[in-house]
mmCIF file of C-alpha atoms and ligand atoms in Angstrom:
data_model
loop_
_atom_site.group_PDB
_atom_site.id
_atom_site.type_symbol
_atom_site.label_atom_id
_atom_site.label_comp_id
_atom_site.label_asym_id
_atom_site.label_seq_id
_atom_site.Cartn_x
_atom_site.Cartn_y
_atom_site.Cartn_z
ATOM 1 C CA MET A 1 -40.295 -39.400 -20.970
ATOM 2 C CA ASN A 2 -36.928 -38.975 -19.396
ATOM 3 C CA THR A 3 -33.940 -37.217 -20.812
ATOM 4 C CA ASP A 4 -30.375 -38.263 -20.292
ATOM 5 C CA ILE A 5 -28.466 -35.512 -18.573
ATOM 6 C CA ARG A 6 -24.871 -35.764 -19.624
ATOM 7 C CA CYS A 7 -21.778 -33.778 -18.906
ATOM 8 C CA GLY A 8 -20.960 -31.465 -21.782
ATOM 9 C CA HIS A 9 -17.272 -31.933 -21.170
ATOM 10 C CA CYS A 10 -16.640 -35.623 -20.666
ATOM 11 C CA GLY A 11 -20.012 -37.046 -21.633
ATOM 12 C CA ARG A 12 -20.626 -38.817 -18.385
ATOM 13 C CA LYS A 13 -24.284 -39.489 -17.701
ATOM 14 C CA MET A 14 -25.051 -37.680 -14.480
ATOM 15 C CA ALA A 15 -28.795 -37.930 -14.192
ATOM 16 C CA GLU A 16 -31.954 -38.853 -15.974
ATOM 17 C CA GLY A 17 -35.304 -37.159 -15.842
ATOM 18 C CA GLN A 18 -37.042 -33.966 -16.800
ATOM 19 C CA TYR A 19 -35.979 -30.429 -16.138
ATOM 20 C CA ILE A 20 -36.704 -26.834 -17.012
ATOM 21 C CA THR A 21 -33.427 -25.438 -15.868
ATOM 22 C CA LEU A 22 -30.689 -27.340 -14.160
ATOM 23 C CA SER A 23 -27.203 -26.703 -12.895
ATOM 24 C CA ILE A 24 -25.227 -29.776 -12.093
ATOM 25 C CA LYS A 25 -21.601 -30.417 -11.435
ATOM 26 C CA CYS A 26 -19.969 -33.376 -13.036
ATOM 27 C CA PRO A 27 -18.492 -35.672 -10.393
ATOM 28 C CA ARG A 28 -15.840 -36.884 -12.785
ATOM 29 C CA CYS A 29 -14.340 -33.806 -14.405
ATOM 30 C CA ARG A 30 -15.956 -31.199 -12.119
ATOM 31 C CA THR A 31 -17.366 -29.166 -14.943
ATOM 32 C CA LEU A 32 -20.402 -27.171 -13.943
ATOM 33 C CA ASN A 33 -23.057 -27.812 -16.555
ATOM 34 C CA HIS A 34 -26.064 -25.584 -17.129
ATOM 35 C CA PHE A 35 -29.026 -27.057 -18.883
ATOM 36 C CA LYS A 36 -32.166 -25.382 -20.054
ATOM 37 C CA ALA A 37 -35.130 -27.069 -21.600
ATOM 38 C CA THR A 38 -35.735 -25.960 -25.159
ATOM 39 C CA SER A 39 -39.353 -26.999 -25.464
ATOM 40 C CA HIS A 40 -41.776 -24.863 -23.557
ATOM 41 C CA PRO A 41 -45.359 -25.723 -22.863
ATOM 42 C CA PRO A 42 -47.432 -23.610 -25.284
ATOM 43 C CA ALA A 43 -49.607 -22.274 -22.488
ATOM 44 C CA HIS A 44 -46.864 -19.922 -21.397
ATOM 45 C CA GLN A 45 -46.085 -18.324 -24.744
ATOM 46 C CA GLY A 46 -49.216 -16.685 -26.093
ATOM 47 C CA VAL A 47 -51.733 -15.974 -23.417
ATOM 48 C CA PRO A 48 -54.648 -14.133 -25.023
ATOM 49 C CA ASN A 49 -56.448 -13.229 -21.819
ATOM 50 C CA ARG A 50 -54.242 -10.573 -20.349
ATOM 51 C CA THR A 51 -55.848 -8.143 -18.005
ATOM 52 C CA SER A 52 -53.119 -5.562 -18.486
ATOM 53 C CA PRO A 53 -50.376 -6.079 -21.087
ATOM 54 C CA ASP A 54 -47.771 -4.127 -19.185
ATOM 55 C CA ALA A 55 -48.406 -5.595 -15.800
ATOM 56 C CA ASN A 56 -44.866 -6.918 -15.586
ATOM 57 C CA PRO A 57 -42.796 -5.925 -18.619
ATOM 58 C CA SER A 58 -39.533 -6.351 -16.771
ATOM 59 C CA ASP A 59 -40.337 -9.965 -16.135
ATOM 60 C CA HIS A 60 -40.698 -10.539 -19.849
ATOM 61 C CA SER A 61 -37.485 -8.843 -20.853
ATOM 62 C CA LEU A 62 -35.626 -10.842 -18.285
ATOM 63 C CA ASP A 63 -36.943 -14.020 -19.781
ATOM 64 C CA ARG A 64 -35.917 -13.182 -23.332
ATOM 65 C CA ARG A 65 -32.272 -12.438 -23.012
HETATM 66 ZN ZN1 ZN B 1 -17.642 -34.356 -16.905
#
């Protein structure tokens, strides 16, 4: 299903589709909008089969800020 991507400032519909993260500039009011998908696929959250838990801890802390 597609999501309406609207400008947070003037409400103009700029695009439609699916995204994980998106930066888009409104052509009308020139506000730069940053969007981030709130729903994650559950496969990425709790992976039980980790070979080494601290393989990349910095990658995790970057993701959680
Ligand atoms: Zn706008």
